């Protein structure tokens, strides 16, 4: 291996550990705050503001609005073209499938507006999406009756685990279009998952594979203390 490559991968590793350390620090701070002010650890949403299109108060506890759309990931941004793009669905399914870009675009397309809640406390609301329901994709592979969870794999090495019933919700989409334009690479283009009813880390950018599981298994952040279930309206951030 030449020196340049070694240096590069060392730099990538350092960048990754900076990202991970910063987020673990935030988790510790959150836990300390919860312990020192028990009222805030009430699991019900506190108070009620104006309602959004889900009929819910505008923002979950601990979240603040952002107008801009921040980019949050591990710092590794793979460039995936639509020509080389494929999505594999395997594991506890009746038949494993692999779909290319043309096949995805050929499926029924859905438009939706939904909110985006990052565990680092920013929320962006009323985002407009176009894509394919993840339930449509999973149905093609026919999940076995014993399948309970899904591990999502992305091109940057990221993984995240989601309960099957959460992925089957109507607003969980594989999106390729945001506000009428192709989803940019920094936000996970050509296609990513969105999970509007869960914290946004459950939506894998640069998705490449769904593996159906018969028991829950932690993904990248979940192995580091993040919640398996991740419900923003229950302040369900960390384990
Ligand atoms: N592949 C991949 N997907 C990912 C992440 C990542 O690091 N890699 N980060 C997650 C987190 S923590 C958030 S908040 C959202 C951020 O999406 P955005 O960068 O488009 O705002 O992507 C999620 N999906
Ligand atoms: Mo996040």
PDB file of C-alpha atoms and ligand atoms in Angstrom:
ATOM      1  CA  UNK A   1       0.000   0.000   0.000  1.00  0.00           C
ATOM      2  CA  UNK A   2       1.442   3.427  -0.845  1.00  0.00           C
ATOM      3  CA  UNK A   3       1.864   6.238   1.685  1.00  0.00           C
ATOM      4  CA  UNK A   4      -0.707   8.515   0.139  1.00  0.00           C
ATOM      5  CA  UNK A   5      -3.420   5.906   0.529  1.00  0.00           C
ATOM      6  CA  UNK A   6      -2.393   5.201   4.100  1.00  0.00           C
ATOM      7  CA  UNK A   7      -2.478   8.926   4.922  1.00  0.00           C
ATOM      8  CA  UNK A   8      -5.867   9.272   3.322  1.00  0.00           C
ATOM      9  CA  UNK A   9      -7.409   6.400   5.214  1.00  0.00           C
ATOM     10  CA  UNK A  10      -5.838   7.681   8.439  1.00  0.00           C
ATOM     11  CA  UNK A  11      -7.427  11.083   7.825  1.00  0.00           C
ATOM     12  CA  UNK A  12     -10.798   9.422   7.115  1.00  0.00           C
ATOM     13  CA  UNK A  13     -10.511   7.479  10.348  1.00  0.00           C
ATOM     14  CA  UNK A  14      -9.641  10.613  12.341  1.00  0.00           C
ATOM     15  CA  UNK A  15     -12.579  12.452  10.824  1.00  0.00           C
ATOM     16  CA  UNK A  16     -14.904   9.589  11.692  1.00  0.00           C
ATOM     17  CA  UNK A  17     -13.749   9.424  15.293  1.00  0.00           C
ATOM     18  CA  UNK A  18     -14.218  13.213  15.629  1.00  0.00           C
ATOM     19  CA  UNK A  19     -17.825  12.872  14.428  1.00  0.00           C
ATOM     20  CA  UNK A  20     -18.493   9.933  16.717  1.00  0.00           C
ATOM     21  CA  UNK A  21     -16.892  11.598  19.752  1.00  0.00           C
ATOM     22  CA  UNK A  22     -18.840  14.811  19.267  1.00  0.00           C
ATOM     23  CA  UNK A  23     -22.114  12.924  19.088  1.00  0.00           C
ATOM     24  CA  UNK A  24     -21.321  10.739  22.107  1.00  0.00           C
ATOM     25  CA  UNK A  25     -20.508  13.905  24.067  1.00  0.00           C
ATOM     26  CA  UNK A  26     -23.936  15.277  23.164  1.00  0.00           C
ATOM     27  CA  UNK A  27     -25.508  12.020  24.358  1.00  0.00           C
ATOM     28  CA  UNK A  28     -23.721  12.265  27.739  1.00  0.00           C
ATOM     29  CA  UNK A  29     -24.812  15.897  28.112  1.00  0.00           C
ATOM     30  CA  UNK A  30     -28.409  14.934  27.356  1.00  0.00           C
ATOM     31  CA  UNK A  31     -28.357  12.142  29.934  1.00  0.00           C
ATOM     32  CA  UNK A  32     -26.882  14.419  32.606  1.00  0.00           C
ATOM     33  CA  UNK A  33     -29.531  17.043  31.911  1.00  0.00           C
ATOM     34  CA  UNK A  34     -32.297  14.446  32.177  1.00  0.00           C
ATOM     35  CA  UNK A  35     -30.963  13.295  35.531  1.00  0.00           C
ATOM     36  CA  UNK A  36     -30.561  16.802  36.950  1.00  0.00           C
ATOM     37  CA  UNK A  37     -34.020  17.996  35.825  1.00  0.00           C
ATOM     38  CA  UNK A  38     -36.402  15.052  36.117  1.00  0.00           C
ATOM     39  CA  UNK A  39     -39.416  17.065  34.898  1.00  0.00           C
ATOM     40  CA  UNK A  40     -37.864  17.098  31.448  1.00  0.00           C
ATOM     41  CA  UNK A  41     -37.554  13.348  31.378  1.00  0.00           C
ATOM     42  CA  UNK A  42     -41.336  13.008  31.347  1.00  0.00           C
ATOM     43  CA  UNK A  43     -41.919  10.690  28.408  1.00  0.00           C
ATOM     44  CA  UNK A  44     -45.050  12.491  27.169  1.00  0.00           C
ATOM     45  CA  UNK A  45     -44.705  15.511  24.903  1.00  0.00           C
ATOM     46  CA  UNK A  46     -44.937  18.621  27.077  1.00  0.00           C
ATOM     47  CA  UNK A  47     -47.411  21.362  26.335  1.00  0.00           C
ATOM     48  CA  UNK A  48     -49.021  21.871  22.996  1.00  0.00           C
ATOM     49  CA  UNK A  49     -48.439  24.433  20.311  1.00  0.00           C
ATOM     50  CA  UNK A  50     -50.055  24.884  16.939  1.00  0.00           C
ATOM     51  CA  UNK A  51     -50.603  21.579  15.204  1.00  0.00           C
ATOM     52  CA  UNK A  52     -48.847  20.440  12.067  1.00  0.00           C
ATOM     53  CA  UNK A  53     -50.253  18.283   9.285  1.00  0.00           C
ATOM     54  CA  UNK A  54     -50.054  15.203  11.522  1.00  0.00           C
ATOM     55  CA  UNK A  55     -52.312  16.982  14.017  1.00  0.00           C
ATOM     56  CA  UNK A  56     -49.375  17.019  16.416  1.00  0.00           C
ATOM     57  CA  UNK A  57     -47.748  19.971  18.196  1.00  0.00           C
ATOM     58  CA  UNK A  58     -45.243  21.514  15.806  1.00  0.00           C
ATOM     59  CA  UNK A  59     -42.037  20.216  17.339  1.00  0.00           C
ATOM     60  CA  UNK A  60     -41.122  17.388  19.687  1.00  0.00           C
ATOM     61  CA  UNK A  61     -39.561  18.372  22.998  1.00  0.00           C
ATOM     62  CA  UNK A  62     -35.935  19.412  22.824  1.00  0.00           C
ATOM     63  CA  UNK A  63     -36.072  20.257  19.103  1.00  0.00           C
ATOM     64  CA  UNK A  64     -35.482  23.644  17.470  1.00  0.00           C
ATOM     65  CA  UNK A  65     -36.421  24.808  13.995  1.00  0.00           C
ATOM     66  CA  UNK A  66     -33.954  25.094  11.199  1.00  0.00           C
ATOM     67  CA  UNK A  67     -34.739  26.717   7.861  1.00  0.00           C
ATOM     68  CA  UNK A  68     -31.553  25.506   6.225  1.00  0.00           C
ATOM     69  CA  UNK A  69     -31.113  21.806   5.707  1.00  0.00           C
ATOM     70  CA  UNK A  70     -27.933  20.778   7.553  1.00  0.00           C
ATOM     71  CA  UNK A  71     -25.840  17.889   6.247  1.00  0.00           C
ATOM     72  CA  UNK A  72     -25.218  15.231   8.883  1.00  0.00           C
ATOM     73  CA  UNK A  73     -23.299  12.057   8.298  1.00  0.00           C
ATOM     74  CA  UNK A  74     -20.033  10.303   9.064  1.00  0.00           C
ATOM     75  CA  UNK A  75     -18.097  12.569   6.701  1.00  0.00           C
ATOM     76  CA  UNK A  76     -17.730   9.891   4.050  1.00  0.00           C
ATOM     77  CA  UNK A  77     -19.778  10.972   1.008  1.00  0.00           C
ATOM     78  CA  UNK A  78     -19.942   8.252  -1.632  1.00  0.00           C
ATOM     79  CA  UNK A  79     -20.720   9.265  -5.206  1.00  0.00           C
ATOM     80  CA  UNK A  80     -23.207   6.756  -6.577  1.00  0.00           C
ATOM     81  CA  UNK A  81     -24.514   7.169 -10.118  1.00  0.00           C
ATOM     82  CA  UNK A  82     -27.994   6.058 -11.131  1.00  0.00           C
ATOM     83  CA  UNK A  83     -26.341   3.677 -13.648  1.00  0.00           C
ATOM     84  CA  UNK A  84     -24.537   1.743 -10.925  1.00  0.00           C
ATOM     85  CA  UNK A  85     -27.306   2.152  -8.330  1.00  0.00           C
ATOM     86  CA  UNK A  86     -28.961  -1.037  -7.034  1.00  0.00           C
ATOM     87  CA  UNK A  87     -31.075  -1.889  -4.028  1.00  0.00           C
ATOM     88  CA  UNK A  88     -30.938  -5.407  -2.566  1.00  0.00           C
ATOM     89  CA  UNK A  89     -33.647  -6.794  -0.297  1.00  0.00           C
ATOM     90  CA  UNK A  90     -32.700 -10.063   1.386  1.00  0.00           C
ATOM     91  CA  UNK A  91     -32.570 -11.917   4.720  1.00  0.00           C
ATOM     92  CA  UNK A  92     -35.866 -13.272   6.075  1.00  0.00           C
ATOM     93  CA  UNK A  93     -37.768 -12.944   2.771  1.00  0.00           C
ATOM     94  CA  UNK A  94     -39.453 -15.431   0.441  1.00  0.00           C
ATOM     95  CA  UNK A  95     -37.391 -14.171  -2.494  1.00  0.00           C
ATOM     96  CA  UNK A  96     -34.418 -11.891  -2.443  1.00  0.00           C
ATOM     97  CA  UNK A  97     -34.678  -9.077  -4.980  1.00  0.00           C
ATOM     98  CA  UNK A  98     -32.257  -6.611  -6.468  1.00  0.00           C
ATOM     99  CA  UNK A  99     -33.680  -3.531  -8.167  1.00  0.00           C
ATOM    100  CA  UNK A 100     -31.885  -1.158 -10.510  1.00  0.00           C
ATOM    101  CA  UNK A 101     -32.682   2.515 -11.062  1.00  0.00           C
ATOM    102  CA  UNK A 102     -35.068   1.918 -13.964  1.00  0.00           C
ATOM    103  CA  UNK A 103     -37.050  -0.578 -11.914  1.00  0.00           C
ATOM    104  CA  UNK A 104     -37.369   1.872  -9.001  1.00  0.00           C
ATOM    105  CA  UNK A 105     -38.592   4.660 -11.275  1.00  0.00           C
ATOM    106  CA  UNK A 106     -41.009   2.207 -12.895  1.00  0.00           C
ATOM    107  CA  UNK A 107     -42.771   1.534  -9.577  1.00  0.00           C
ATOM    108  CA  UNK A 108     -45.696   3.614  -8.314  1.00  0.00           C
ATOM    109  CA  UNK A 109     -44.381   7.009  -7.172  1.00  0.00           C
ATOM    110  CA  UNK A 110     -45.673   8.866  -4.106  1.00  0.00           C
ATOM    111  CA  UNK A 111     -45.507  12.546  -3.157  1.00  0.00           C
ATOM    112  CA  UNK A 112     -45.611  13.640   0.445  1.00  0.00           C
ATOM    113  CA  UNK A 113     -44.747  16.485   2.790  1.00  0.00           C
ATOM    114  CA  UNK A 114     -43.212  15.569   6.117  1.00  0.00           C
ATOM    115  CA  UNK A 115     -40.922  16.688   8.934  1.00  0.00           C
ATOM    116  CA  UNK A 116     -37.329  15.755   9.678  1.00  0.00           C
ATOM    117  CA  UNK A 117     -36.072  15.537  13.274  1.00  0.00           C
ATOM    118  CA  UNK A 118     -32.350  15.086  13.936  1.00  0.00           C
ATOM    119  CA  UNK A 119     -31.352  13.778  17.354  1.00  0.00           C
ATOM    120  CA  UNK A 120     -28.739  16.562  17.572  1.00  0.00           C
ATOM    121  CA  UNK A 121     -31.881  18.749  18.160  1.00  0.00           C
ATOM    122  CA  UNK A 122     -32.662  20.420  14.836  1.00  0.00           C
ATOM    123  CA  UNK A 123     -35.942  19.883  13.016  1.00  0.00           C
ATOM    124  CA  UNK A 124     -36.848  20.891   9.504  1.00  0.00           C
ATOM    125  CA  UNK A 125     -40.577  20.865   8.823  1.00  0.00           C
ATOM    126  CA  UNK A 126     -42.823  20.548   5.806  1.00  0.00           C
ATOM    127  CA  UNK A 127     -40.297  19.121   3.370  1.00  0.00           C
ATOM    128  CA  UNK A 128     -41.635  17.945   0.036  1.00  0.00           C
ATOM    129  CA  UNK A 129     -40.614  14.551  -1.276  1.00  0.00           C
ATOM    130  CA  UNK A 130     -41.159  12.231  -4.190  1.00  0.00           C
ATOM    131  CA  UNK A 131     -40.229   8.575  -4.167  1.00  0.00           C
ATOM    132  CA  UNK A 132     -41.438   5.032  -3.609  1.00  0.00           C
ATOM    133  CA  UNK A 133     -43.044   3.735  -0.427  1.00  0.00           C
ATOM    134  CA  UNK A 134     -40.633   1.415   1.356  1.00  0.00           C
ATOM    135  CA  UNK A 135     -43.641  -0.848   1.999  1.00  0.00           C
ATOM    136  CA  UNK A 136     -43.968  -1.286  -1.787  1.00  0.00           C
ATOM    137  CA  UNK A 137     -40.293  -2.271  -2.032  1.00  0.00           C
ATOM    138  CA  UNK A 138     -40.402  -4.716   0.874  1.00  0.00           C
ATOM    139  CA  UNK A 139     -43.590  -6.297  -0.482  1.00  0.00           C
ATOM    140  CA  UNK A 140     -41.698  -7.266  -3.654  1.00  0.00           C
ATOM    141  CA  UNK A 141     -39.426  -9.488  -1.553  1.00  0.00           C
ATOM    142  CA  UNK A 142     -42.295 -10.945   0.532  1.00  0.00           C
ATOM    143  CA  UNK A 143     -40.969 -10.726   4.105  1.00  0.00           C
ATOM    144  CA  UNK A 144     -41.362 -14.010   6.006  1.00  0.00           C
ATOM    145  CA  UNK A 145     -43.902 -14.047   8.869  1.00  0.00           C
ATOM    146  CA  UNK A 146     -41.032 -14.225  11.398  1.00  0.00           C
ATOM    147  CA  UNK A 147     -39.377 -11.007  10.126  1.00  0.00           C
ATOM    148  CA  UNK A 148     -39.552  -8.309  12.825  1.00  0.00           C
ATOM    149  CA  UNK A 149     -36.817  -5.780  12.028  1.00  0.00           C
ATOM    150  CA  UNK A 150     -34.814  -4.444   9.118  1.00  0.00           C
ATOM    151  CA  UNK A 151     -31.143  -3.560   8.944  1.00  0.00           C
ATOM    152  CA  UNK A 152     -30.537  -0.764   6.447  1.00  0.00           C
ATOM    153  CA  UNK A 153     -27.071  -0.657   4.826  1.00  0.00           C
ATOM    154  CA  UNK A 154     -25.578   2.348   3.038  1.00  0.00           C
ATOM    155  CA  UNK A 155     -22.612   2.928   0.725  1.00  0.00           C
ATOM    156  CA  UNK A 156     -20.641   4.876   3.370  1.00  0.00           C
ATOM    157  CA  UNK A 157     -20.605   1.832   5.687  1.00  0.00           C
ATOM    158  CA  UNK A 158     -23.480   3.229   7.756  1.00  0.00           C
ATOM    159  CA  UNK A 159     -26.135   0.887   9.130  1.00  0.00           C
ATOM    160  CA  UNK A 160     -29.314   1.466  11.106  1.00  0.00           C
ATOM    161  CA  UNK A 161     -31.955  -0.922  12.492  1.00  0.00           C
ATOM    162  CA  UNK A 162     -35.669  -0.174  12.222  1.00  0.00           C
ATOM    163  CA  UNK A 163     -38.701  -2.197  13.355  1.00  0.00           C
ATOM    164  CA  UNK A 164     -40.522  -3.608  10.335  1.00  0.00           C
ATOM    165  CA  UNK A 165     -43.852  -1.987  11.275  1.00  0.00           C
ATOM    166  CA  UNK A 166     -42.153   1.428  11.332  1.00  0.00           C
ATOM    167  CA  UNK A 167     -40.731   0.974   7.819  1.00  0.00           C
ATOM    168  CA  UNK A 168     -44.176  -0.063   6.567  1.00  0.00           C
ATOM    169  CA  UNK A 169     -45.749   3.291   7.520  1.00  0.00           C
ATOM    170  CA  UNK A 170     -47.140   5.237   4.556  1.00  0.00           C
ATOM    171  CA  UNK A 171     -44.794   8.213   4.925  1.00  0.00           C
ATOM    172  CA  UNK A 172     -41.599   6.123   4.964  1.00  0.00           C
ATOM    173  CA  UNK A 173     -40.218   6.599   1.472  1.00  0.00           C
ATOM    174  CA  UNK A 174     -37.205   5.845  -0.631  1.00  0.00           C
ATOM    175  CA  UNK A 175     -36.872   9.393  -1.982  1.00  0.00           C
ATOM    176  CA  UNK A 176     -35.037  10.618  -5.078  1.00  0.00           C
ATOM    177  CA  UNK A 177     -36.641  14.068  -5.373  1.00  0.00           C
ATOM    178  CA  UNK A 178     -36.724  16.948  -2.876  1.00  0.00           C
ATOM    179  CA  UNK A 179     -38.756  20.132  -3.564  1.00  0.00           C
ATOM    180  CA  UNK A 180     -39.034  19.092  -7.210  1.00  0.00           C
ATOM    181  CA  UNK A 181     -35.304  18.575  -7.834  1.00  0.00           C
ATOM    182  CA  UNK A 182     -33.117  15.462  -7.741  1.00  0.00           C
ATOM    183  CA  UNK A 183     -31.882  14.738  -4.209  1.00  0.00           C
ATOM    184  CA  UNK A 184     -28.283  15.990  -3.999  1.00  0.00           C
ATOM    185  CA  UNK A 185     -25.414  13.610  -3.209  1.00  0.00           C
ATOM    186  CA  UNK A 186     -24.675  15.286   0.155  1.00  0.00           C
ATOM    187  CA  UNK A 187     -28.233  14.488   1.291  1.00  0.00           C
ATOM    188  CA  UNK A 188     -27.949  10.868   0.160  1.00  0.00           C
ATOM    189  CA  UNK A 189     -28.728  11.129  -3.550  1.00  0.00           C
ATOM    190  CA  UNK A 190     -29.491   9.519  -5.844  1.00  0.00           C
ATOM    191  CA  UNK A 191     -31.814   7.946  -3.254  1.00  0.00           C
ATOM    192  CA  UNK A 192     -32.210   7.691   0.503  1.00  0.00           C
ATOM    193  CA  UNK A 193     -34.767   6.599   3.062  1.00  0.00           C
ATOM    194  CA  UNK A 194     -36.826   9.056   5.146  1.00  0.00           C
ATOM    195  CA  UNK A 195     -38.551   8.068   8.414  1.00  0.00           C
ATOM    196  CA  UNK A 196     -40.643  11.151   9.353  1.00  0.00           C
ATOM    197  CA  UNK A 197     -42.089   9.556  12.494  1.00  0.00           C
ATOM    198  CA  UNK A 198     -38.661   8.544  13.823  1.00  0.00           C
ATOM    199  CA  UNK A 199     -35.445  10.535  14.371  1.00  0.00           C
ATOM    200  CA  UNK A 200     -33.741  11.078  11.045  1.00  0.00           C
ATOM    201  CA  UNK A 201     -30.767   8.818  11.772  1.00  0.00           C
ATOM    202  CA  UNK A 202     -33.125   5.900  10.995  1.00  0.00           C
ATOM    203  CA  UNK A 203     -33.258   7.079   7.365  1.00  0.00           C
ATOM    204  CA  UNK A 204     -30.164   5.830   5.545  1.00  0.00           C
ATOM    205  CA  UNK A 205     -28.605   8.095   2.921  1.00  0.00           C
ATOM    206  CA  UNK A 206     -27.043   6.254  -0.078  1.00  0.00           C
ATOM    207  CA  UNK A 207     -29.110   3.160   0.792  1.00  0.00           C
ATOM    208  CA  UNK A 208     -27.988  -0.060  -0.863  1.00  0.00           C
ATOM    209  CA  UNK A 209     -29.588  -2.917   1.061  1.00  0.00           C
ATOM    210  CA  UNK A 210     -32.484  -3.856   3.342  1.00  0.00           C
ATOM    211  CA  UNK A 211     -31.860  -7.036   5.315  1.00  0.00           C
ATOM    212  CA  UNK A 212     -34.970  -8.491   6.974  1.00  0.00           C
ATOM    213  CA  UNK A 213     -34.163  -9.755  10.482  1.00  0.00           C
ATOM    214  CA  UNK A 214     -35.968 -12.162  12.781  1.00  0.00           C
ATOM    215  CA  UNK A 215     -34.658 -10.330  15.862  1.00  0.00           C
ATOM    216  CA  UNK A 216     -33.439  -6.797  16.507  1.00  0.00           C
ATOM    217  CA  UNK A 217     -29.735  -6.053  16.063  1.00  0.00           C
ATOM    218  CA  UNK A 218     -28.099  -2.643  16.634  1.00  0.00           C
ATOM    219  CA  UNK A 219     -26.821  -0.515  13.735  1.00  0.00           C
ATOM    220  CA  UNK A 220     -23.985   2.045  13.718  1.00  0.00           C
ATOM    221  CA  UNK A 221     -25.326   4.587  16.240  1.00  0.00           C
ATOM    222  CA  UNK A 222     -27.397   2.019  18.119  1.00  0.00           C
ATOM    223  CA  UNK A 223     -24.185   0.118  18.964  1.00  0.00           C
ATOM    224  CA  UNK A 224     -22.939   3.399  20.451  1.00  0.00           C
ATOM    225  CA  UNK A 225     -25.908   3.995  22.749  1.00  0.00           C
ATOM    226  CA  UNK A 226     -28.610   5.470  20.511  1.00  0.00           C
ATOM    227  CA  UNK A 227     -32.180   4.210  20.858  1.00  0.00           C
ATOM    228  CA  UNK A 228     -33.344   1.197  18.873  1.00  0.00           C
ATOM    229  CA  UNK A 229     -36.836   2.693  18.606  1.00  0.00           C
ATOM    230  CA  UNK A 230     -36.078   6.462  18.243  1.00  0.00           C
ATOM    231  CA  UNK A 231     -39.523   8.075  18.657  1.00  0.00           C
ATOM    232  CA  UNK A 232     -39.109  11.894  18.683  1.00  0.00           C
ATOM    233  CA  UNK A 233     -42.510  12.471  20.289  1.00  0.00           C
ATOM    234  CA  UNK A 234     -41.354  10.392  23.261  1.00  0.00           C
ATOM    235  CA  UNK A 235     -37.926  12.073  23.511  1.00  0.00           C
ATOM    236  CA  UNK A 236     -36.614   8.563  22.848  1.00  0.00           C
ATOM    237  CA  UNK A 237     -33.047   9.475  21.850  1.00  0.00           C
ATOM    238  CA  UNK A 238     -30.657   7.229  23.717  1.00  0.00           C
ATOM    239  CA  UNK A 239     -30.803   3.917  25.502  1.00  0.00           C
TER     240      UNK A 239
HETATM  241  N1  LIG B   1     -25.628   6.582   5.041  1.00  0.00           N
HETATM  242  C1  LIG B   1     -25.855   7.423   6.061  1.00  0.00           C
HETATM  243  N2  LIG B   1     -27.109   7.781   6.331  1.00  0.00           N
HETATM  244  C2  LIG B   1     -27.378   8.641   7.328  1.00  0.00           C
HETATM  245  C3  LIG B   1     -26.341   9.168   8.136  1.00  0.00           C
HETATM  246  C4  LIG B   1     -25.008   8.762   7.830  1.00  0.00           C
HETATM  247  O1  LIG B   1     -24.035   9.151   8.482  1.00  0.00           O
HETATM  248  N3  LIG B   1     -24.814   7.894   6.780  1.00  0.00           N
HETATM  249  N4  LIG B   1     -26.639  10.060   9.150  1.00  0.00           N
HETATM  250  C5  LIG B   1     -28.038  10.064   9.655  1.00  0.00           C
HETATM  251  C6  LIG B   1     -28.348  11.233  10.466  1.00  0.00           C
HETATM  252  S1  LIG B   1     -27.745  11.254  12.031  1.00  0.00           S
HETATM  253  C7  LIG B   1     -29.201  12.215  10.031  1.00  0.00           C
HETATM  254  S2  LIG B   1     -29.754  13.461  11.028  1.00  0.00           S
HETATM  255  C8  LIG B   1     -29.652  12.269   8.622  1.00  0.00           C
HETATM  256  C9  LIG B   1     -29.149  13.561   8.040  1.00  0.00           C
HETATM  257  O2  LIG B   1     -29.546  13.725   6.719  1.00  0.00           O
HETATM  258  P1  LIG B   1     -29.073  15.034   5.960  1.00  0.00           P
HETATM  259  O3  LIG B   1     -27.556  15.042   5.949  1.00  0.00           O
HETATM  260  O4  LIG B   1     -29.662  14.931   4.606  1.00  0.00           O
HETATM  261  O5  LIG B   1     -29.595  16.200   6.736  1.00  0.00           O
HETATM  262  O6  LIG B   1     -29.139  11.191   7.845  1.00  0.00           O
HETATM  263  C10 LIG B   1     -29.056   9.966   8.530  1.00  0.00           C
HETATM  264  N5  LIG B   1     -28.671   8.972   7.566  1.00  0.00           N
HETATM  265 MO1  LIG B   2     -28.997  12.941  13.123  1.00  0.00          MO
END
